[in-house]
Coordinates of C-alpha atoms and ligand atoms in Angstrom, one line a residue:
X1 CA 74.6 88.1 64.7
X2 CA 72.1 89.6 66.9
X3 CA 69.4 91.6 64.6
X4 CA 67.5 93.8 66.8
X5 CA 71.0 95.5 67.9
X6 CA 72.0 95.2 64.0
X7 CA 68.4 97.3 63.4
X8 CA 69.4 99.8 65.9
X9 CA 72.9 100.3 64.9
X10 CA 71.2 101.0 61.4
X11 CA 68.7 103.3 63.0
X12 CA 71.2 105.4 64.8
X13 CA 74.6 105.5 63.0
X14 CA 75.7 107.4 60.1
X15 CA 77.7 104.9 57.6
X16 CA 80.1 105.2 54.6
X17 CA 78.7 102.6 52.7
X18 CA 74.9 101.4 52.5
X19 CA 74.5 98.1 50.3
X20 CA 71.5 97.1 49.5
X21 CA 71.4 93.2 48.7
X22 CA 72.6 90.1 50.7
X23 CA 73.7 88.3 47.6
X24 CA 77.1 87.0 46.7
X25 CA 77.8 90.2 45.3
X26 CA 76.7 92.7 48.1
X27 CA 78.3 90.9 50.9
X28 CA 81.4 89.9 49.0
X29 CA 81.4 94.2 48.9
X30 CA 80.9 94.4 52.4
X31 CA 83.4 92.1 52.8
X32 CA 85.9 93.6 51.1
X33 CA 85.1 97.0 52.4
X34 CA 84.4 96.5 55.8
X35 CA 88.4 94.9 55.3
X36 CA 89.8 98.2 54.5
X37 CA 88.3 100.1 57.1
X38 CA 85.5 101.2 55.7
X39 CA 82.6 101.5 57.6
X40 CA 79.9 99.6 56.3
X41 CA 75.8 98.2 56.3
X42 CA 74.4 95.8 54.5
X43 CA 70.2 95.3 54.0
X44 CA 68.5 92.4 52.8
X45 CA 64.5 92.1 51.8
X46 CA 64.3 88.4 52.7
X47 CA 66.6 86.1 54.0
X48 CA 71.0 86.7 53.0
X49 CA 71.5 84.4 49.7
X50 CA 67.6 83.8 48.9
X51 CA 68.1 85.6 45.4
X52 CA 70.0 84.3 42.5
X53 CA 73.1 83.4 45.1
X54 CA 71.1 80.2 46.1
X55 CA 69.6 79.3 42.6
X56 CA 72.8 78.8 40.1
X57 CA 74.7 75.9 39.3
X58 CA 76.7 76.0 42.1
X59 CA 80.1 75.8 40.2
X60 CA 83.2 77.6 40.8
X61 CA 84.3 77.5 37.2
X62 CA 86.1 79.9 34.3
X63 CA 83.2 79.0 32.4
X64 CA 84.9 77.4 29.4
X65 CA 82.1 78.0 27.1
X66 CA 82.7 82.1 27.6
X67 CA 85.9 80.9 25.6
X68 CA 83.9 80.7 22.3
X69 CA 82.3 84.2 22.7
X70 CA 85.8 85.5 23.1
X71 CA 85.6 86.7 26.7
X72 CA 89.1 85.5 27.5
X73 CA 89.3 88.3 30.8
X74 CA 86.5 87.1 32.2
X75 CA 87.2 83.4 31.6
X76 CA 90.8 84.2 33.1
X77 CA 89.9 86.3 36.0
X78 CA 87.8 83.7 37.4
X79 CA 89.8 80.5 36.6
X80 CA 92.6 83.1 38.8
X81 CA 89.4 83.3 41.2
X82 CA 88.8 79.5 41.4
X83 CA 92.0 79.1 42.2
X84 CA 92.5 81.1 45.2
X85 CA 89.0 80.0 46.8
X86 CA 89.8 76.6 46.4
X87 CA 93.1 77.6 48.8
X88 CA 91.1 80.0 50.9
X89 CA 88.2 78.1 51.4
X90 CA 88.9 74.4 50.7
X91 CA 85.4 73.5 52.8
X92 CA 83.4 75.2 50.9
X93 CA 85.0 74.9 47.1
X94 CA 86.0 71.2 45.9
X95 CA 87.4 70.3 42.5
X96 CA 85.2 68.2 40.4
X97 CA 86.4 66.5 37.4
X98 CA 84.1 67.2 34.0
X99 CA 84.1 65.5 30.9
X100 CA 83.0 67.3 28.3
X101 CA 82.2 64.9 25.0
X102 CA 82.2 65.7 21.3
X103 CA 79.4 64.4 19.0
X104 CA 79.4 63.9 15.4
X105 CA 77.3 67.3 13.8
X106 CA 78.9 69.8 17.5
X107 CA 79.3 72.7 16.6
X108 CA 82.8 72.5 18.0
X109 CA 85.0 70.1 16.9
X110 CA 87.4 68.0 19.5
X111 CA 90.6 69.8 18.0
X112 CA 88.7 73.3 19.3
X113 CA 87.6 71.9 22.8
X114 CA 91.7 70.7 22.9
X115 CA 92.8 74.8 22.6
X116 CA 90.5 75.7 24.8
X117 CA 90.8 73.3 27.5
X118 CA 94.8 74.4 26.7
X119 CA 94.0 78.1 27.7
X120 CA 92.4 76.9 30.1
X121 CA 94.8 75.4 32.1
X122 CA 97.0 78.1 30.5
X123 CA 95.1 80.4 32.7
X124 CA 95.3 78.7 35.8
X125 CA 99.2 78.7 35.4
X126 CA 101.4 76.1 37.9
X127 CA 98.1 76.0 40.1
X128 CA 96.5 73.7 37.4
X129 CA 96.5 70.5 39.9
X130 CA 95.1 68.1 37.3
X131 CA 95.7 69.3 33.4
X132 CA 93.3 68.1 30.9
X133 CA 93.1 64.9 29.2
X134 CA 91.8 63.3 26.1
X135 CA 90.1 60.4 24.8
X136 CA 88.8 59.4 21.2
X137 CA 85.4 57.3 20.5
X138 CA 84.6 54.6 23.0
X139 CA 87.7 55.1 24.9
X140 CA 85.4 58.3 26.6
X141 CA 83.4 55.2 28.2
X142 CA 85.9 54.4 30.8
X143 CA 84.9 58.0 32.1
X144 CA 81.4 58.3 31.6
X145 CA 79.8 54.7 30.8
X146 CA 76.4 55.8 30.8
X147 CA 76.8 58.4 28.0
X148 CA 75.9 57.7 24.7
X149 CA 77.9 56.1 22.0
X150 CA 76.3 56.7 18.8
X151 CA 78.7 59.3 17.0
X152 CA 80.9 59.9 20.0
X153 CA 84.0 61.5 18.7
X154 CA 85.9 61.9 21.5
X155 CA 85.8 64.1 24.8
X156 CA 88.0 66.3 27.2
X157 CA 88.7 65.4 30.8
X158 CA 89.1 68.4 33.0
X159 CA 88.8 70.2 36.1
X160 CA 87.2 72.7 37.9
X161 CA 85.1 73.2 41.1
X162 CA 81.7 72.9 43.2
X163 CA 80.5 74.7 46.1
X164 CA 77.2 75.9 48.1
X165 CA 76.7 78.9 46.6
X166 CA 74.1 80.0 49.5
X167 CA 76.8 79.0 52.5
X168 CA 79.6 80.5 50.4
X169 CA 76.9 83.9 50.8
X170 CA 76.5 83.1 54.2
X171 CA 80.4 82.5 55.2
X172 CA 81.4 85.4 53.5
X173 CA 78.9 87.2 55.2
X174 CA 79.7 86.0 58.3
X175 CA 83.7 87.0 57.6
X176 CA 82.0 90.9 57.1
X177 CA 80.3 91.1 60.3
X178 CA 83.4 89.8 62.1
X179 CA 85.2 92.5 60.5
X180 CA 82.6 95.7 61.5
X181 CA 79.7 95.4 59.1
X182 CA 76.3 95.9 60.1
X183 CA 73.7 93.5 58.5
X184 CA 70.0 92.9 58.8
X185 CA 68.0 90.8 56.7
X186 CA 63.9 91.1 56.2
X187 CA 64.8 94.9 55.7
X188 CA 63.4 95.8 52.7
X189 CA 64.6 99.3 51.0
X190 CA 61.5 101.2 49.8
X191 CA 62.3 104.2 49.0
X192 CA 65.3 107.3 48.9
X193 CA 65.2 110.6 50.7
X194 CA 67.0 113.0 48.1
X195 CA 67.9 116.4 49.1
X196 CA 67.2 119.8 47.4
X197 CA 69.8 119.3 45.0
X198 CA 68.5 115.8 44.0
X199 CA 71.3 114.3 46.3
X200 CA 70.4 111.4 48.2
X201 CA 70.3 111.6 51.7
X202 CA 68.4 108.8 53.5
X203 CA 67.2 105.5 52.1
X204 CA 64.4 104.2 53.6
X205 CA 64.4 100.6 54.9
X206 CA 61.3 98.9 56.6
X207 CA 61.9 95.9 58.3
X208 CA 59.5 93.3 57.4
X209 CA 59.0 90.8 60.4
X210 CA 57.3 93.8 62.1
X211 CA 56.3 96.7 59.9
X212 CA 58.6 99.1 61.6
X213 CA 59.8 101.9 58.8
X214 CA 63.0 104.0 59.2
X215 CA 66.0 105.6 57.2
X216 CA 69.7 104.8 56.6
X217 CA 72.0 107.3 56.2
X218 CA 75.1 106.9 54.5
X219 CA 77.9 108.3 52.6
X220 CA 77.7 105.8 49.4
X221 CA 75.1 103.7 48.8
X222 CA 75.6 100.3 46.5
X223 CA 72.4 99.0 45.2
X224 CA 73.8 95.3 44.6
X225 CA 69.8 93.8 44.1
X226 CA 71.0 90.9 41.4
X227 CA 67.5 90.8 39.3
X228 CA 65.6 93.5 41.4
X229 CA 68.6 96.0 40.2
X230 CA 66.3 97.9 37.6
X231 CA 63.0 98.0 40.3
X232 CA 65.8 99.7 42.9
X233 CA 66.8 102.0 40.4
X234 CA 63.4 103.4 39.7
X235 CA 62.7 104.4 43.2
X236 CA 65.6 106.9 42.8
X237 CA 64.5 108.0 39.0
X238 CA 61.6 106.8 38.1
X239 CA 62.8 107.6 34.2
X240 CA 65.8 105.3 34.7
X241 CA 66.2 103.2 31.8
X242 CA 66.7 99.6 32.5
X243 CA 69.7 98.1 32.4
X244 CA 69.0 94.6 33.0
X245 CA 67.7 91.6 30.5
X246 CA 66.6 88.7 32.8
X247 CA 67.3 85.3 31.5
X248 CA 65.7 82.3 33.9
X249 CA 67.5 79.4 34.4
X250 CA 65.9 76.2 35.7
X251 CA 67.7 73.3 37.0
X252 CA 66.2 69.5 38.0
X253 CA 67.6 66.7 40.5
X254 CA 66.8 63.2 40.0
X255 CA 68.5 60.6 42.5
X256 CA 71.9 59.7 41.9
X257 CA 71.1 55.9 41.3
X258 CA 69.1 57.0 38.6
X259 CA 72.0 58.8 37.1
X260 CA 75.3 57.7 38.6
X261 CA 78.2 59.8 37.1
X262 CA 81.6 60.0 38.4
X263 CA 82.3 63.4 37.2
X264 CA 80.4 66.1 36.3
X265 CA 79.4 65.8 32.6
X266 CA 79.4 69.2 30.0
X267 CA 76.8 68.2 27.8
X268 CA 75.0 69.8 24.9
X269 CA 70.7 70.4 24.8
X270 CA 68.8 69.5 21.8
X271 CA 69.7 72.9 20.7
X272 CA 73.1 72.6 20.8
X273 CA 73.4 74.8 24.2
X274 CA 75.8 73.3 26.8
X275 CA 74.5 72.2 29.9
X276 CA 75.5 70.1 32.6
X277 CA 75.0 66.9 34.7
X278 CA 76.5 67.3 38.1
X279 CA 77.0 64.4 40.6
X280 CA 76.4 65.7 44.3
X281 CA 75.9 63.4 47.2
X282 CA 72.7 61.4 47.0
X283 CA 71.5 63.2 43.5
X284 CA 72.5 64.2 40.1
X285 CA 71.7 67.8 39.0
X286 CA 71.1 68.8 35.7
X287 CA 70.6 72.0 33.6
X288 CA 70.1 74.7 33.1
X289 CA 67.9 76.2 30.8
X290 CA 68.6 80.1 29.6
X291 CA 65.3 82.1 28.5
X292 CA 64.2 84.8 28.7
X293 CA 62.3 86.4 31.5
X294 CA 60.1 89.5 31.8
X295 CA 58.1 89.1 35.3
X296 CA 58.2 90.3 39.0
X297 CA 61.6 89.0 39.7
X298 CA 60.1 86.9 42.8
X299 CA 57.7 85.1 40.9
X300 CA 60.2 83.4 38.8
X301 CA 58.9 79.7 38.9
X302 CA 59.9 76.3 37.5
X303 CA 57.7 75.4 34.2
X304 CA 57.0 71.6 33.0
X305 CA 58.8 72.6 29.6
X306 CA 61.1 73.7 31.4
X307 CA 61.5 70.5 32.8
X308 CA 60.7 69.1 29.5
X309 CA 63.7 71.2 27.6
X310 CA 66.2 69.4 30.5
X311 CA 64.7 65.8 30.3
X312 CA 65.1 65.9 26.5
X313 CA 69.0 66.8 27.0
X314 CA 69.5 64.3 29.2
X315 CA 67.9 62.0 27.3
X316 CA 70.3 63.3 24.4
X317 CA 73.4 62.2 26.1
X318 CA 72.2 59.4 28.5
X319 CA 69.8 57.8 26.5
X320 CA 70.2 54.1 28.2
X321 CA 68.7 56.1 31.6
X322 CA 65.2 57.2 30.1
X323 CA 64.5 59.3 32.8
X324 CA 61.4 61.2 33.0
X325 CA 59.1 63.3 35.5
X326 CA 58.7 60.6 37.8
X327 CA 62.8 60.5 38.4
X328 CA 62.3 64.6 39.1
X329 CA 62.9 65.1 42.8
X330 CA 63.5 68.8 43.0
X331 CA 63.7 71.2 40.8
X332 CA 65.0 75.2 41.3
X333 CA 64.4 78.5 39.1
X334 CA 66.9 81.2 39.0
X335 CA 67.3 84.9 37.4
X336 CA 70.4 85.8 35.5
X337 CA 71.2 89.6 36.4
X338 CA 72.8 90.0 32.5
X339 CA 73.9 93.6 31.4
X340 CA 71.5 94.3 28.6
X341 CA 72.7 93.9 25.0
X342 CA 71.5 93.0 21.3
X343 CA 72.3 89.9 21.3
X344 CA 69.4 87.6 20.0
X345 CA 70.8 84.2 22.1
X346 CA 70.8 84.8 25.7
X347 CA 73.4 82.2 26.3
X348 CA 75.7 84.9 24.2
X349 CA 75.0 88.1 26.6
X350 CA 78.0 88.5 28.4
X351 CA 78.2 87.1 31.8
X352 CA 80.3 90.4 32.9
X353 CA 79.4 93.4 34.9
X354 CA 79.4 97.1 34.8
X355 CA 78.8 99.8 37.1
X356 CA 76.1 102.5 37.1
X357 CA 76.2 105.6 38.9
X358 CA 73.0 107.7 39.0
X359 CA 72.6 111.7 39.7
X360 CA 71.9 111.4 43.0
X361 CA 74.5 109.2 44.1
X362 CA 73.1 105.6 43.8
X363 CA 75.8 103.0 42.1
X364 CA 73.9 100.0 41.1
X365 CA 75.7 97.2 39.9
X366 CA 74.5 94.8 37.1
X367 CA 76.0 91.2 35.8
X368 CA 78.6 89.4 37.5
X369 CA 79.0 85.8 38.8
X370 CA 79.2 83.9 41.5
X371 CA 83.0 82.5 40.5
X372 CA 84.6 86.5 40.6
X373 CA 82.8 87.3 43.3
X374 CA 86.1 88.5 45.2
X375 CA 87.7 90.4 42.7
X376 CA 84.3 92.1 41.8
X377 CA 83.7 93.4 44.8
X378 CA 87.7 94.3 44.9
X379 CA 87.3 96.9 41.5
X380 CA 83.9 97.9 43.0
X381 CA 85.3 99.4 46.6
X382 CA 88.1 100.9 44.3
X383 CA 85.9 102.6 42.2
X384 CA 83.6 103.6 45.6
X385 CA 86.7 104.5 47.7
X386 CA 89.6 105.3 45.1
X387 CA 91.8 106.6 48.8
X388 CA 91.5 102.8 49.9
X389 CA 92.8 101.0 47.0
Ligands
FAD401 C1 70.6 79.5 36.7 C2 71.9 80.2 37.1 C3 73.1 79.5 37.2 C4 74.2 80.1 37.6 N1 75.4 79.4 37.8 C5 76.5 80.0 38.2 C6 77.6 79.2 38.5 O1 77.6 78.0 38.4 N2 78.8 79.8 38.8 C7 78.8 81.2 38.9 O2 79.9 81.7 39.1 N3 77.8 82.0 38.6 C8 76.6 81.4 38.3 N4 75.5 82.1 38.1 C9 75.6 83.6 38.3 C10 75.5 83.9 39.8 O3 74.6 83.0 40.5 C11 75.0 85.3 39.9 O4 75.7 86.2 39.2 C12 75.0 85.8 41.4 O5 74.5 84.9 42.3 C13 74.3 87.1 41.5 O6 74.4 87.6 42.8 P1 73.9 89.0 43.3 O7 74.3 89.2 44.7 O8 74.3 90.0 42.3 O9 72.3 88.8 43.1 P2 71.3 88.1 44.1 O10 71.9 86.8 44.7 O11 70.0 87.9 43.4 O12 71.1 89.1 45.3 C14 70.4 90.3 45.2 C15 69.7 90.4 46.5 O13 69.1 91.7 46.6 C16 67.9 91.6 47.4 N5 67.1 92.8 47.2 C17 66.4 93.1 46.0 N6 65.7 94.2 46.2 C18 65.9 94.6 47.5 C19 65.4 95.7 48.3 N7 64.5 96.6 47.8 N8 65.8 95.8 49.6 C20 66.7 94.9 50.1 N9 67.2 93.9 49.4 C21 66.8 93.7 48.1 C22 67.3 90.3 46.9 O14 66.4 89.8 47.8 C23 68.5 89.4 46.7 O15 68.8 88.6 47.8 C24 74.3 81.5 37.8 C25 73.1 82.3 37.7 C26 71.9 81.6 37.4 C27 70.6 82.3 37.3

């Protein structure tokens, strides 16, 4: 990709879509767009992937827990998802194994983890390469030795997938440009042109590395900003009312000595909130936490209780390890994009998304995850572009 001529091409040319955001979800757009013809350009304020799309948990998963707030779609459409990235890219998206154990006092009993592991392999069809298994009491050891035994019930053996969530941006990014779209990170939007009638007619970009200021012009214009959706929005109407509620997840890596699993492990926090302990390489990764957040979306930063709130679940279910501060390597803070609702828990906001058209043109789109990424940006070029579909 060569960025000066990318700058110029953004300068001079008159697109049909403008997306704003070089997250998973505005180049899996440009992807999917630039794909059916569409002629498309894609801005970034920092580097492609530095947002949310390099700070999650790095799983390709139906997200079994979404199963208990009853959001069987979404929990489908992204076990479907798994599936076909796992064909599609099979260098970017491995399976990992998970064993998910039941403790006396869960708030789920094992019978209810066996239905749900059920649906989901149920949802994953004849593509369901390893179905799910289970154990009762100590017989969950041969899995997982290190977890702890006091009031083990039993536990679920089952699969689903890791990945690089920041190359997975990048490749798919990579696939757009091949296919016609223009991109240019450090191009920051700051602003929209609208015309007489309120329509928009320019957005203003200025490229960071050197100051330089100029407009985009564009048929349709996709702010896909993750976290900074709401900040976007209010540069087109500054009376927008936000959409967003920002939970920050935080996740820690200790060395893998210190924690040597096999599989991945689904585990439950002091609170009862499931978490996870993930084997990768040379480390184990746990987390994550799920609060909320209310500052600049780039100042999100890892806390010690955050650290504290992940230490004590590990401690929890790996008590024999006693790891503390000193085993904390690395550590990484991320910003869910959720779609605003009542609900008191973030861990029950639904992890879905929706899309917002303003009166001037702007579609912004809120939630989403990093799993449905394809299909996502399928429904959103349909809804952009209905004479593509
Ligand atoms: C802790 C955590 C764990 C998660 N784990 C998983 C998981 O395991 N599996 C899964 O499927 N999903 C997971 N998710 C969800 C998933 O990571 C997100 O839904 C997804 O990455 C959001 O991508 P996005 O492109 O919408 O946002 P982002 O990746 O945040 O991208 C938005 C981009 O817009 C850019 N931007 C903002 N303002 C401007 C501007 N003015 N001009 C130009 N560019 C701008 C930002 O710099 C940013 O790069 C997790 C999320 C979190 C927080």
């Amino acid at each position: 990709m060569q960025r000066d001529q990318m700058l110029r091409q953004l300068a001079d040319e008159t697109f049909d879509l403008l997306i704003i955001g070089g997250g998973i979800t505005g180049v899996g757009v440009a992807r999917e767009a630039t794909r059916r013809g569409i002629r498309t350009a894609l801005v970034e304020q920092r580097d492609f992937a530095w947002g949310t799309s390099s700070r999650s948990t790095k799983l390709i998963h139906g997200g079994l827990r979404y199963l208990r707030n009853l959001e069987f779609g979404l929990v489908r459409e992204s076990v479907v998802e798994r599936q076909k990235l796992l064909r599609m890219a099979p260098h970017l998206v491995h399976p990992l194994p998970f064993v998910f154990p039941v403790y006396t006092g869960d708030p789920d009993p094992l019978w209810m983890l066996k239905i749900g592991l059920m649906m989901y392999d149920w949802f994953s069809g004849k593509d369901t390469q390893i179905p799910h298994r289970m154990a009762r009491g100590k017989a969950v050891l041969q899995w997982e030795p290190l977890l702890k035994q006091d009031g083990l019930v039993g536990a679920g053996i089952y699969q689903d997938c890791a990945t690089d969530d920041a190359r997975l941006t990048i490749e798919v990014l990579q696939s757009a440009v091949q296919w016609g779209a223009v991109a240019a990170n450090y191009a920051a939007v700051t602003g929209f042109r609208h015309d007489a009638s309120g329509k928009l007619e320019a957005v203003e970009v200025e490229d960071t590395l050197t100051g330089q200021r100029f407009p985009i012009r564009a048929k349709r214009v996709l702010s896909a900003c993750g976290p900074w959706a709401d900040i976007v929005r209010r540069m087109d109407d500054p009376s927008a009312p936000p959409l967003l509620r920002l939970t920050k997840g935080v996740h820690i890596a200790v060395r893998r000595e210190r924690l040597p699993l096999t599989n991945a492990v689904t585990m439950r926090g002091t609170d009862g909130r499931i978490m996870f302990a993930i084997p990768s390489g040379a480390f184990t990764y746990l987390g994550t936490t799920d609060t909320d957040y209310s500052g600049r979306p780039e100042d999100v930063r890892v806390e010690r209780e955050d650290v504290e709130y992940i230490l004590k679940a590990a401690h929890k279910n790996f008590p024999g390890q006693k790891l503390g501060f000193d085993d904390v390597v690395s550590a990484w803070a991320g910003l869910r994009p959720l779609v605003r609702s009542q609900a008191a828990d973030p861990s029950a906001v639904s992890r879905g998304y929706e899309l917002f058209p303003s009166a001037s043109g702007l579609v912004t789109v809120a939630g989403g995850k990093l799993t449905a990424f394809r299909a996502m940006a399928s429904h959103i070029v349909d809804y952009l572009f209905p004479a593509t579909k």
